[in-house]
Amino acid sequence: MKKLNNELDSKYAEPLDELTLEFERIVMKSDGSSFPDKCRNFLKPLASGKDQEFYSKIVKREELVNAVAGLDTMIFKYEFHTTDSLSTRKHISNKWNSNFIKALSTLKECDELISGYVETIVETGGLGPVLVANGAIMNYSDEDFNNPIVKRILAVEVLLPYLTYSPE
């Protein structure tokens, strides 16, 4: 954890710590006996595409939203597309060259899961909250959910987008 924080500028490390603590706080309210079980229960609505059910579990506290605003724009790239019906849809993707991905790259030799995440981001430009939630439920072991770096990745991928915008 210390190595990741050292790789990030403190203006990003501190909000990332706050975001991860918020993720843990919300997860602890979920049903389940262990933290990994609670994580899976928390992620199930999002993994099955039920954004609104997932979104209803998140309280947008103004001080947290303000704290993570810079983190959001450092990690994600937002694009807006107009559909045939002239409505605008938001598309979110990771910036493969963000400080967050660069910092995780320094750790990728330590953990296969982190390595796979970084490689996927660099190759595809991102996964998105639904894919990450589904992948976590299907593939993560209990140990993965307890890994502090993995908690940060989950907080960034599934919580940060919902704190900074409302899903359609």
CSV table of N, CA and C in Angstrom, one decimal:
chain,number,residue,atom,x,y,z
A,1,MET,N,0.8,-1.2,0.0
A,1,MET,CA,0.0,0.0,0.0
A,1,MET,C,0.9,1.2,0.0
A,2,LYS,N,1.9,1.2,0.8
A,2,LYS,CA,2.8,2.4,0.9
A,2,LYS,C,3.5,2.6,-0.4
A,3,LYS,N,3.9,1.6,-1.1
A,3,LYS,CA,4.5,1.8,-2.4
A,3,LYS,C,3.5,2.4,-3.4
A,4,LEU,N,2.3,2.0,-3.4
A,4,LEU,CA,1.3,2.6,-4.3
A,4,LEU,C,1.1,4.1,-3.9
A,5,ASN,N,1.0,4.4,-2.7
A,5,ASN,CA,0.8,5.8,-2.2
A,5,ASN,C,2.0,6.6,-2.6
A,6,ASN,N,3.2,6.0,-2.5
A,6,ASN,CA,4.5,6.8,-2.9
A,6,ASN,C,4.5,7.1,-4.4
A,7,GLU,N,3.9,6.2,-5.2
A,7,GLU,CA,3.9,6.4,-6.6
A,7,GLU,C,2.9,7.4,-7.1
A,8,LEU,N,1.9,7.6,-6.3
A,8,LEU,CA,0.8,8.6,-6.5
A,8,LEU,C,1.2,9.9,-5.9
A,9,ASP,N,0.9,11.0,-6.5
A,9,ASP,CA,1.0,12.3,-5.9
A,9,ASP,C,0.0,12.3,-4.7
A,10,SER,N,0.4,13.0,-3.6
A,10,SER,CA,-0.5,13.0,-2.4
A,10,SER,C,-1.8,13.6,-2.7
A,11,LYS,N,-1.9,14.5,-3.7
A,11,LYS,CA,-3.3,15.0,-4.1
A,11,LYS,C,-4.2,13.9,-4.6
A,12,TYR,N,-3.6,12.8,-5.0
A,12,TYR,CA,-4.4,11.6,-5.5
A,12,TYR,C,-4.5,10.5,-4.4
A,13,ALA,N,-3.4,10.3,-3.7
A,13,ALA,CA,-3.3,9.3,-2.7
A,13,ALA,C,-4.3,9.5,-1.6
A,14,GLU,N,-4.5,10.7,-1.1
A,14,GLU,CA,-5.4,10.9,0.0
A,14,GLU,C,-6.9,10.7,-0.4
A,15,PRO,N,-7.3,11.3,-1.5
A,15,PRO,CA,-8.7,11.0,-2.0
A,15,PRO,C,-8.9,9.5,-2.2
A,16,LEU,N,-7.9,8.8,-2.7
A,16,LEU,CA,-8.0,7.4,-3.0
A,16,LEU,C,-8.2,6.6,-1.7
A,17,ASP,N,-7.5,7.1,-0.6
A,17,ASP,CA,-7.7,6.5,0.7
A,17,ASP,C,-9.1,6.7,1.2
A,18,GLU,N,-9.6,7.9,1.0
A,18,GLU,CA,-11.0,8.3,1.4
A,18,GLU,C,-12.0,7.4,0.7
A,19,LEU,N,-11.8,7.3,-0.6
A,19,LEU,CA,-12.7,6.5,-1.5
A,19,LEU,C,-12.7,5.1,-1.0
A,20,THR,N,-11.6,4.5,-0.7
A,20,THR,CA,-11.5,3.1,-0.3
A,20,THR,C,-12.2,2.9,1.0
A,21,LEU,N,-12.0,3.8,1.9
A,21,LEU,CA,-12.7,3.8,3.2
A,21,LEU,C,-14.2,3.8,3.0
A,22,GLU,N,-14.7,4.7,2.1
A,22,GLU,CA,-16.1,4.8,1.8
A,22,GLU,C,-16.6,3.4,1.2
A,23,PHE,N,-15.8,2.9,0.3
A,23,PHE,CA,-16.2,1.6,-0.2
A,23,PHE,C,-16.3,0.5,0.9
A,24,GLU,N,-15.4,0.4,1.8
A,24,GLU,CA,-15.5,-0.5,2.9
A,24,GLU,C,-16.7,-0.2,3.8
A,25,ARG,N,-16.9,1.0,4.0
A,25,ARG,CA,-18.1,1.4,4.9
A,25,ARG,C,-19.4,1.0,4.3
A,26,ILE,N,-19.5,1.2,3.0
A,26,ILE,CA,-20.8,0.8,2.3
A,26,ILE,C,-20.9,-0.7,2.3
A,27,VAL,N,-19.8,-1.4,2.0
A,27,VAL,CA,-19.8,-2.9,1.9
A,27,VAL,C,-20.2,-3.5,3.2
A,28,MET,N,-19.7,-2.9,4.3
A,28,MET,CA,-20.0,-3.4,5.6
A,28,MET,C,-21.5,-3.4,6.0
A,29,LYS,N,-22.2,-2.5,5.3
A,29,LYS,CA,-23.7,-2.5,5.5
A,29,LYS,C,-24.4,-3.6,4.8
A,30,SER,N,-23.7,-4.3,3.8
A,30,SER,CA,-24.3,-5.3,3.0
A,30,SER,C,-24.5,-6.6,3.9
A,31,ASP,N,-25.4,-7.4,3.4
A,31,ASP,CA,-25.7,-8.7,4.0
A,31,ASP,C,-24.5,-9.6,3.8
A,32,GLY,N,-24.3,-10.6,4.7
A,32,GLY,CA,-23.2,-11.5,4.6
A,32,GLY,C,-22.3,-11.5,5.8
A,33,SER,N,-21.7,-12.6,6.1
A,33,SER,CA,-21.0,-12.7,7.4
A,33,SER,C,-19.5,-12.3,7.3
A,34,SER,N,-18.9,-12.5,6.2
A,34,SER,CA,-17.5,-12.1,6.1
A,34,SER,C,-17.4,-10.9,5.1
A,35,PHE,N,-16.3,-10.2,5.1
A,35,PHE,CA,-16.1,-9.1,4.2
A,35,PHE,C,-16.2,-9.5,2.8
A,36,PRO,N,-15.6,-10.6,2.4
A,36,PRO,CA,-15.7,-11.1,1.0
A,36,PRO,C,-17.2,-11.4,0.6
A,37,ASP,N,-17.9,-12.0,1.5
A,37,ASP,CA,-19.4,-12.3,1.2
A,37,ASP,C,-20.1,-11.0,1.1
A,38,LYS,N,-19.8,-10.0,2.0
A,38,LYS,CA,-20.5,-8.7,1.9
A,38,LYS,C,-20.2,-8.0,0.6
A,39,CYS,N,-18.9,-8.1,0.2
A,39,CYS,CA,-18.5,-7.5,-1.1
A,39,CYS,C,-19.3,-8.1,-2.2
A,40,ARG,N,-19.4,-9.5,-2.3
A,40,ARG,CA,-20.2,-10.1,-3.3
A,40,ARG,C,-21.6,-9.7,-3.3
A,41,ASN,N,-22.2,-9.6,-2.2
A,41,ASN,CA,-23.6,-9.2,-2.0
A,41,ASN,C,-23.8,-7.7,-2.5
A,42,PHE,N,-22.9,-6.9,-2.2
A,42,PHE,CA,-22.9,-5.5,-2.5
A,42,PHE,C,-22.8,-5.3,-4.1
A,43,LEU,N,-22.0,-6.2,-4.7
A,43,LEU,CA,-21.7,-6.1,-6.1
A,43,LEU,C,-22.8,-6.8,-7.0
A,44,LYS,N,-23.5,-7.7,-6.4
A,44,LYS,CA,-24.5,-8.5,-7.2
A,44,LYS,C,-25.4,-7.6,-8.1
A,45,PRO,N,-26.1,-6.6,-7.5
A,45,PRO,CA,-27.0,-5.8,-8.4
A,45,PRO,C,-26.3,-5.2,-9.6
A,46,LEU,N,-25.1,-4.6,-9.4
A,46,LEU,CA,-24.4,-4.0,-10.5
A,46,LEU,C,-23.9,-5.1,-11.5
A,47,ALA,N,-23.5,-6.2,-11.0
A,47,ALA,CA,-23.0,-7.3,-11.9
A,47,ALA,C,-24.2,-7.8,-12.8
A,48,SER,N,-25.4,-7.7,-12.3
A,48,SER,CA,-26.5,-8.2,-13.1
A,48,SER,C,-27.2,-7.1,-13.9
A,49,GLY,N,-26.5,-5.9,-13.9
A,49,GLY,CA,-27.0,-4.8,-14.7
A,49,GLY,C,-28.1,-3.9,-14.0
A,50,LYS,N,-28.3,-4.1,-12.7
A,50,LYS,CA,-29.3,-3.4,-12.0
A,50,LYS,C,-28.7,-2.1,-11.4
A,51,ASP,N,-28.3,-1.2,-12.3
A,51,ASP,CA,-27.6,0.0,-11.8
A,51,ASP,C,-28.4,0.8,-10.7
A,52,GLN,N,-29.7,0.9,-10.9
A,52,GLN,CA,-30.5,1.8,-10.0
A,52,GLN,C,-30.5,1.1,-8.6
A,53,GLU,N,-30.6,-0.2,-8.5
A,53,GLU,CA,-30.6,-0.9,-7.2
A,53,GLU,C,-29.2,-0.7,-6.6
A,54,PHE,N,-28.2,-0.8,-7.3
A,54,PHE,CA,-26.8,-0.6,-6.8
A,54,PHE,C,-26.6,0.8,-6.4
A,55,TYR,N,-27.0,1.8,-7.3
A,55,TYR,CA,-26.9,3.2,-7.0
A,55,TYR,C,-27.6,3.6,-5.8
A,56,SER,N,-28.7,3.0,-5.4
A,56,SER,CA,-29.5,3.4,-4.3
A,56,SER,C,-28.8,3.1,-3.0
A,57,LYS,N,-27.7,2.2,-3.0
A,57,LYS,CA,-27.0,1.9,-1.8
A,57,LYS,C,-25.9,3.0,-1.5
A,58,ILE,N,-25.7,3.9,-2.5
A,58,ILE,CA,-24.6,4.9,-2.3
A,58,ILE,C,-25.2,6.2,-2.0
A,59,VAL,N,-24.6,6.8,-0.9
A,59,VAL,CA,-25.0,8.1,-0.5
A,59,VAL,C,-23.9,9.1,-1.0
A,60,LYS,N,-24.3,10.0,-1.8
A,60,LYS,CA,-23.4,11.0,-2.3
A,60,LYS,C,-23.1,12.1,-1.3
A,61,ARG,N,-22.2,11.9,-0.4
A,61,ARG,CA,-21.9,12.9,0.6
A,61,ARG,C,-21.0,14.0,-0.1
A,62,GLU,N,-21.5,15.2,0.1
A,62,GLU,CA,-20.9,16.3,-0.7
A,62,GLU,C,-19.3,16.4,-0.4
A,63,GLU,N,-18.9,16.2,0.8
A,63,GLU,CA,-17.5,16.4,1.1
A,63,GLU,C,-16.7,15.2,0.4
A,64,LEU,N,-17.2,14.1,0.3
A,64,LEU,CA,-16.5,13.0,-0.3
A,64,LEU,C,-16.5,13.2,-1.9
A,65,VAL,N,-17.6,13.6,-2.4
A,65,VAL,CA,-17.7,13.9,-3.9
A,65,VAL,C,-16.7,15.0,-4.2
A,66,ASN,N,-16.6,16.0,-3.4
A,66,ASN,CA,-15.6,17.1,-3.6
A,66,ASN,C,-14.2,16.6,-3.5
A,67,ALA,N,-13.9,15.7,-2.5
A,67,ALA,CA,-12.6,15.1,-2.3
A,67,ALA,C,-12.1,14.3,-3.5
A,68,VAL,N,-13.0,13.5,-4.1
A,68,VAL,CA,-12.6,12.6,-5.2
A,68,VAL,C,-12.7,13.2,-6.6
A,69,ALA,N,-13.2,14.4,-6.7
A,69,ALA,CA,-13.4,15.0,-8.0
A,69,ALA,C,-12.1,15.0,-8.8
A,70,GLY,N,-11.0,15.4,-8.3
A,70,GLY,CA,-9.7,15.4,-9.0
A,70,GLY,C,-9.3,14.0,-9.4
A,71,LEU,N,-9.5,13.1,-8.5
A,71,LEU,CA,-9.2,11.7,-8.7
A,71,LEU,C,-9.9,11.1,-9.9
A,72,ASP,N,-11.2,11.5,-9.9
A,72,ASP,CA,-12.1,11.0,-11.0
A,72,ASP,C,-11.5,11.4,-12.4
A,73,THR,N,-11.2,12.7,-12.5
A,73,THR,CA,-10.7,13.1,-13.8
A,73,THR,C,-9.3,12.7,-14.2
A,74,MET,N,-8.5,12.3,-13.1
A,74,MET,CA,-7.2,11.8,-13.4
A,74,MET,C,-7.3,10.4,-13.9
A,75,ILE,N,-8.3,9.6,-13.4
A,75,ILE,CA,-8.4,8.2,-13.8
A,75,ILE,C,-9.2,7.9,-15.0
A,76,PHE,N,-10.3,8.6,-15.1
A,76,PHE,CA,-11.3,8.3,-16.2
A,76,PHE,C,-11.3,9.4,-17.2
A,77,LYS,N,-11.7,8.9,-18.4
A,77,LYS,CA,-12.0,9.8,-19.6
A,77,LYS,C,-13.5,9.7,-19.9
A,78,TYR,N,-14.1,10.8,-20.0
A,78,TYR,CA,-15.6,10.8,-20.3
A,78,TYR,C,-15.8,11.2,-21.7
A,79,GLU,N,-16.6,10.5,-22.4
A,79,GLU,CA,-17.0,10.9,-23.8
A,79,GLU,C,-18.6,10.9,-23.8
A,80,PHE,N,-19.1,11.8,-24.6
A,80,PHE,CA,-20.5,11.9,-24.7
A,80,PHE,C,-20.9,11.6,-26.2
A,81,HIS,N,-21.9,10.7,-26.3
A,81,HIS,CA,-22.3,10.3,-27.7
A,81,HIS,C,-23.8,10.6,-27.8
A,82,THR,N,-24.2,11.2,-28.9
A,82,THR,CA,-25.6,11.5,-29.2
A,82,THR,C,-26.2,10.3,-30.0
A,83,THR,N,-27.3,9.8,-29.5
A,83,THR,CA,-28.0,8.6,-30.1
A,83,THR,C,-28.9,9.1,-31.2
A,84,ASP,N,-29.6,8.2,-31.9
A,84,ASP,CA,-30.6,8.5,-32.9
A,84,ASP,C,-31.7,9.3,-32.3
A,85,SER,N,-32.0,9.1,-31.1
A,85,SER,CA,-33.1,9.8,-30.5
A,85,SER,C,-32.7,11.2,-29.9
A,86,LEU,N,-31.4,11.6,-30.2
A,86,LEU,CA,-30.8,12.8,-29.8
A,86,LEU,C,-30.6,12.9,-28.3
A,87,SER,N,-30.7,11.8,-27.6
A,87,SER,CA,-30.3,11.8,-26.2
A,87,SER,C,-28.8,11.6,-26.1
A,88,THR,N,-28.2,12.1,-25.1
A,88,THR,CA,-26.8,12.0,-24.9
A,88,THR,C,-26.5,10.9,-23.9
A,89,ARG,N,-25.6,10.0,-24.3
A,89,ARG,CA,-25.2,8.9,-23.4
A,89,ARG,C,-23.7,9.2,-23.0
A,90,LYS,N,-23.4,8.9,-21.8
A,90,LYS,CA,-22.0,9.1,-21.3
A,90,LYS,C,-21.3,7.7,-21.5
A,91,HIS,N,-20.1,7.8,-21.9
A,91,HIS,CA,-19.2,6.7,-22.0
A,91,HIS,C,-18.0,6.9,-21.1
A,92,ILE,N,-17.7,6.0,-20.3
A,92,ILE,CA,-16.5,6.2,-19.4
A,92,ILE,C,-15.5,5.2,-19.7
A,93,SER,N,-14.2,5.6,-19.7
A,93,SER,CA,-13.2,4.6,-19.9
A,93,SER,C,-12.0,5.1,-19.0
A,94,ASN,N,-11.1,4.1,-18.7
A,94,ASN,CA,-9.9,4.5,-17.9
A,94,ASN,C,-8.9,5.1,-18.8
A,95,LYS,N,-8.2,6.1,-18.3
A,95,LYS,CA,-7.0,6.6,-19.0
A,95,LYS,C,-5.9,5.7,-18.7
A,96,TRP,N,-5.4,5.0,-19.7
A,96,TRP,CA,-4.4,4.0,-19.6
A,96,TRP,C,-3.1,4.6,-19.1
A,97,ASN,N,-2.9,5.9,-19.3
A,97,ASN,CA,-1.7,6.6,-18.9
A,97,ASN,C,-1.9,7.4,-17.6
A,98,SER,N,-2.9,7.1,-16.8
A,98,SER,CA,-3.2,7.9,-15.6
A,98,SER,C,-2.2,7.5,-14.5
A,99,ASN,N,-2.0,8.4,-13.6
A,99,ASN,CA,-1.1,8.1,-12.5
A,99,ASN,C,-1.5,6.9,-11.7
A,100,PHE,N,-2.8,6.6,-11.6
A,100,PHE,CA,-3.3,5.4,-10.9
A,100,PHE,C,-2.8,4.2,-11.6
A,101,ILE,N,-3.0,4.1,-12.9
A,101,ILE,CA,-2.5,2.9,-13.7
A,101,ILE,C,-1.0,2.8,-13.7
A,102,LYS,N,-0.3,3.9,-13.8
A,102,LYS,CA,1.1,3.9,-13.7
A,102,LYS,C,1.6,3.4,-12.4
A,103,ALA,N,1.0,3.8,-11.3
A,103,ALA,CA,1.3,3.4,-9.9
A,103,ALA,C,1.0,1.9,-9.8
A,104,LEU,N,-0.1,1.4,-10.3
A,104,LEU,CA,-0.4,0.0,-10.2
A,104,LEU,C,0.6,-0.8,-11.0
A,105,SER,N,1.1,-0.3,-12.1
A,105,SER,CA,2.0,-1.0,-12.9
A,105,SER,C,3.3,-1.3,-12.2
A,106,THR,N,3.6,-0.5,-11.2
A,106,THR,CA,4.9,-0.8,-10.4
A,106,THR,C,4.6,-2.0,-9.5
A,107,LEU,N,3.4,-2.3,-9.3
A,107,LEU,CA,3.0,-3.4,-8.4
A,107,LEU,C,2.6,-4.7,-9.1
A,108,LYS,N,2.5,-4.6,-10.4
A,108,LYS,CA,1.9,-5.7,-11.1
A,108,LYS,C,2.7,-7.0,-11.0
A,109,GLU,N,4.0,-7.0,-10.8
A,109,GLU,CA,4.7,-8.2,-10.6
A,109,GLU,C,4.4,-8.9,-9.3
A,110,CYS,N,3.8,-8.2,-8.4
A,110,CYS,CA,3.5,-8.7,-7.0
A,110,CYS,C,2.3,-9.6,-7.0
A,111,ASP,N,1.4,-9.4,-7.9
A,111,ASP,CA,0.1,-10.0,-7.8
A,111,ASP,C,-0.5,-10.2,-9.2
A,112,GLU,N,-0.9,-11.5,-9.5
A,112,GLU,CA,-1.5,-11.8,-10.8
A,112,GLU,C,-2.7,-11.0,-11.2
A,113,LEU,N,-3.6,-10.8,-10.2
A,113,LEU,CA,-4.8,-10.1,-10.4
A,113,LEU,C,-4.6,-8.7,-10.8
A,114,ILE,N,-3.7,-8.0,-10.1
A,114,ILE,CA,-3.3,-6.6,-10.4
A,114,ILE,C,-2.7,-6.5,-11.8
A,115,SER,N,-1.8,-7.5,-12.1
A,115,SER,CA,-1.2,-7.5,-13.4
A,115,SER,C,-2.2,-7.7,-14.5
A,116,GLY,N,-3.2,-8.6,-14.3
A,116,GLY,CA,-4.3,-8.7,-15.3
A,116,GLY,C,-5.1,-7.5,-15.5
A,117,TYR,N,-5.4,-6.8,-14.3
A,117,TYR,CA,-6.2,-5.6,-14.4
A,117,TYR,C,-5.4,-4.5,-15.2
A,118,VAL,N,-4.2,-4.3,-14.9
A,118,VAL,CA,-3.4,-3.3,-15.6
A,118,VAL,C,-3.3,-3.6,-17.0
A,119,GLU,N,-3.0,-4.8,-17.4
A,119,GLU,CA,-2.8,-5.2,-18.8
A,119,GLU,C,-4.2,-5.0,-19.5
A,120,THR,N,-5.3,-5.3,-18.9
A,120,THR,CA,-6.6,-5.1,-19.6
A,120,THR,C,-6.9,-3.7,-19.8
A,121,ILE,N,-6.5,-2.8,-18.8
A,121,ILE,CA,-6.8,-1.4,-19.0
A,121,ILE,C,-5.9,-0.8,-20.1
A,122,VAL,N,-4.7,-1.2,-20.2
A,122,VAL,CA,-3.8,-0.7,-21.2
A,122,VAL,C,-4.2,-1.2,-22.6
A,123,GLU,N,-4.6,-2.5,-22.7
A,123,GLU,CA,-5.0,-3.1,-24.0
A,123,GLU,C,-6.4,-2.6,-24.4
A,124,THR,N,-7.3,-2.4,-23.5
A,124,THR,CA,-8.7,-2.1,-24.0
A,124,THR,C,-9.1,-0.7,-23.6
A,125,GLY,N,-8.5,0.0,-22.7
A,125,GLY,CA,-8.9,1.3,-22.3
A,125,GLY,C,-9.9,1.3,-21.2
A,126,GLY,N,-10.2,0.1,-20.7
A,126,GLY,CA,-11.1,0.1,-19.5
A,126,GLY,C,-12.1,-1.1,-19.5
A,127,LEU,N,-12.6,-1.3,-18.3
A,127,LEU,CA,-13.6,-2.4,-18.2
A,127,LEU,C,-15.0,-1.9,-17.9
A,128,GLY,N,-15.1,-0.9,-17.0
A,128,GLY,CA,-16.4,-0.4,-16.6
A,128,GLY,C,-16.9,-1.1,-15.4
A,129,PRO,N,-17.8,-0.4,-14.6
A,129,PRO,CA,-18.3,-0.9,-13.4
A,129,PRO,C,-19.0,-2.3,-13.4
A,130,VAL,N,-19.8,-2.5,-14.4
A,130,VAL,CA,-20.6,-3.7,-14.5
A,130,VAL,C,-19.6,-4.9,-14.7
A,131,LEU,N,-18.7,-4.8,-15.7
A,131,LEU,CA,-17.7,-5.9,-15.9
A,131,LEU,C,-16.8,-6.1,-14.8
A,132,VAL,N,-16.4,-5.1,-14.1
A,132,VAL,CA,-15.5,-5.3,-12.9
A,132,VAL,C,-16.3,-6.0,-11.8
A,133,ALA,N,-17.5,-5.6,-11.5
A,133,ALA,CA,-18.4,-6.2,-10.5
A,133,ALA,C,-18.6,-7.7,-10.8
A,134,ASN,N,-19.0,-8.0,-12.1
A,134,ASN,CA,-19.2,-9.3,-12.5
A,134,ASN,C,-17.9,-10.2,-12.4
A,135,GLY,N,-16.8,-9.6,-12.8
A,135,GLY,CA,-15.5,-10.3,-12.7
A,135,GLY,C,-15.2,-10.6,-11.3
A,136,ALA,N,-15.4,-9.7,-10.4
A,136,ALA,CA,-15.1,-9.9,-9.0
A,136,ALA,C,-15.9,-11.0,-8.4
A,137,ILE,N,-17.2,-11.0,-8.7
A,137,ILE,CA,-18.1,-12.0,-8.1
A,137,ILE,C,-17.7,-13.4,-8.6
A,138,MET,N,-17.4,-13.5,-9.9
A,138,MET,CA,-17.1,-14.8,-10.6
A,138,MET,C,-15.7,-15.3,-10.3
A,139,ASN,N,-14.7,-14.4,-10.2
A,139,ASN,CA,-13.4,-14.8,-10.2
A,139,ASN,C,-12.5,-14.6,-8.9
A,140,TYR,N,-13.0,-13.6,-8.1
A,140,TYR,CA,-12.1,-13.3,-6.9
A,140,TYR,C,-12.3,-14.3,-5.8
A,141,SER,N,-11.2,-14.6,-5.1
A,141,SER,CA,-11.2,-15.5,-3.9
A,141,SER,C,-11.5,-14.6,-2.7
A,142,ASP,N,-11.7,-15.2,-1.6
A,142,ASP,CA,-11.9,-14.4,-0.4
A,142,ASP,C,-10.7,-13.5,-0.1
A,143,GLU,N,-9.5,-14.1,-0.4
A,143,GLU,CA,-8.3,-13.4,-0.1
A,143,GLU,C,-8.2,-12.2,-1.0
A,144,ASP,N,-8.6,-12.3,-2.3
A,144,ASP,CA,-8.6,-11.1,-3.2
A,144,ASP,C,-9.4,-9.9,-2.6
A,145,PHE,N,-10.6,-10.2,-2.1
A,145,PHE,CA,-11.4,-9.1,-1.5
A,145,PHE,C,-10.8,-8.5,-0.3
A,146,ASN,N,-9.9,-9.2,0.4
A,146,ASN,CA,-9.2,-8.6,1.6
A,146,ASN,C,-7.9,-7.9,1.2
A,147,ASN,N,-7.5,-8.0,0.0
A,147,ASN,CA,-6.2,-7.4,-0.5
A,147,ASN,C,-6.5,-5.8,-0.6
A,148,PRO,N,-5.7,-5.0,0.2
A,148,PRO,CA,-6.0,-3.6,0.2
A,148,PRO,C,-5.9,-2.9,-1.2
A,149,ILE,N,-5.0,-3.4,-2.1
A,149,ILE,CA,-4.9,-2.9,-3.4
A,149,ILE,C,-6.1,-3.2,-4.2
A,150,VAL,N,-6.6,-4.4,-4.1
A,150,VAL,CA,-7.8,-4.9,-4.8
A,150,VAL,C,-9.0,-4.0,-4.3
A,151,LYS,N,-9.1,-3.7,-3.0
A,151,LYS,CA,-10.1,-2.9,-2.5
A,151,LYS,C,-10.1,-1.5,-3.2
A,152,ARG,N,-8.9,-1.0,-3.4
A,152,ARG,CA,-8.8,0.3,-4.1
A,152,ARG,C,-9.3,0.2,-5.5
A,153,ILE,N,-8.9,-0.9,-6.2
A,153,ILE,CA,-9.3,-1.1,-7.6
A,153,ILE,C,-10.9,-1.1,-7.6
A,154,LEU,N,-11.5,-1.9,-6.7
A,154,LEU,CA,-12.9,-2.0,-6.7
A,154,LEU,C,-13.6,-0.6,-6.4
A,155,ALA,N,-13.0,0.1,-5.4
A,155,ALA,CA,-13.5,1.4,-5.1
A,155,ALA,C,-13.5,2.3,-6.3
A,156,VAL,N,-12.4,2.3,-7.0
A,156,VAL,CA,-12.2,3.2,-8.2
A,156,VAL,C,-13.2,2.7,-9.3
A,157,GLU,N,-13.3,1.5,-9.6
A,157,GLU,CA,-14.1,1.0,-10.7
A,157,GLU,C,-15.6,1.0,-10.5
A,158,VAL,N,-16.0,0.6,-9.2
A,158,VAL,CA,-17.4,0.5,-9.0
A,158,VAL,C,-18.1,1.6,-8.2
A,159,LEU,N,-17.3,2.3,-7.4
A,159,LEU,CA,-17.9,3.4,-6.6
A,159,LEU,C,-17.6,4.7,-7.2
A,160,LEU,N,-16.4,5.0,-7.6
A,160,LEU,CA,-16.1,6.4,-8.1
A,160,LEU,C,-17.0,6.8,-9.2
A,161,PRO,N,-17.3,6.0,-10.2
A,161,PRO,CA,-18.2,6.5,-11.3
A,161,PRO,C,-19.6,6.9,-10.8
A,162,TYR,N,-20.1,6.2,-9.7
A,162,TYR,CA,-21.4,6.5,-9.2
A,162,TYR,C,-21.4,7.6,-8.3
A,163,LEU,N,-20.3,8.0,-7.7
A,163,LEU,CA,-20.2,9.2,-6.9
A,163,LEU,C,-20.2,10.5,-7.8
A,164,THR,N,-19.6,10.3,-9.0
A,164,THR,CA,-19.4,11.5,-9.8
A,164,THR,C,-20.4,11.7,-10.9
A,165,TYR,N,-21.2,10.7,-11.2
A,165,TYR,CA,-22.3,10.9,-12.1
A,165,TYR,C,-23.4,9.9,-11.8
A,166,SER,N,-24.6,10.3,-12.4
A,166,SER,CA,-25.8,9.4,-12.2
A,166,SER,C,-25.9,8.5,-13.4
A,167,PRO,N,-26.1,7.2,-13.2
A,167,PRO,CA,-26.3,6.3,-14.4
A,167,PRO,C,-27.6,6.6,-15.1
A,168,GLU,N,-27.6,6.4,-16.4
A,168,GLU,CA,-28.8,6.6,-17.2
A,168,GLU,C,-29.9,5.7,-16.8
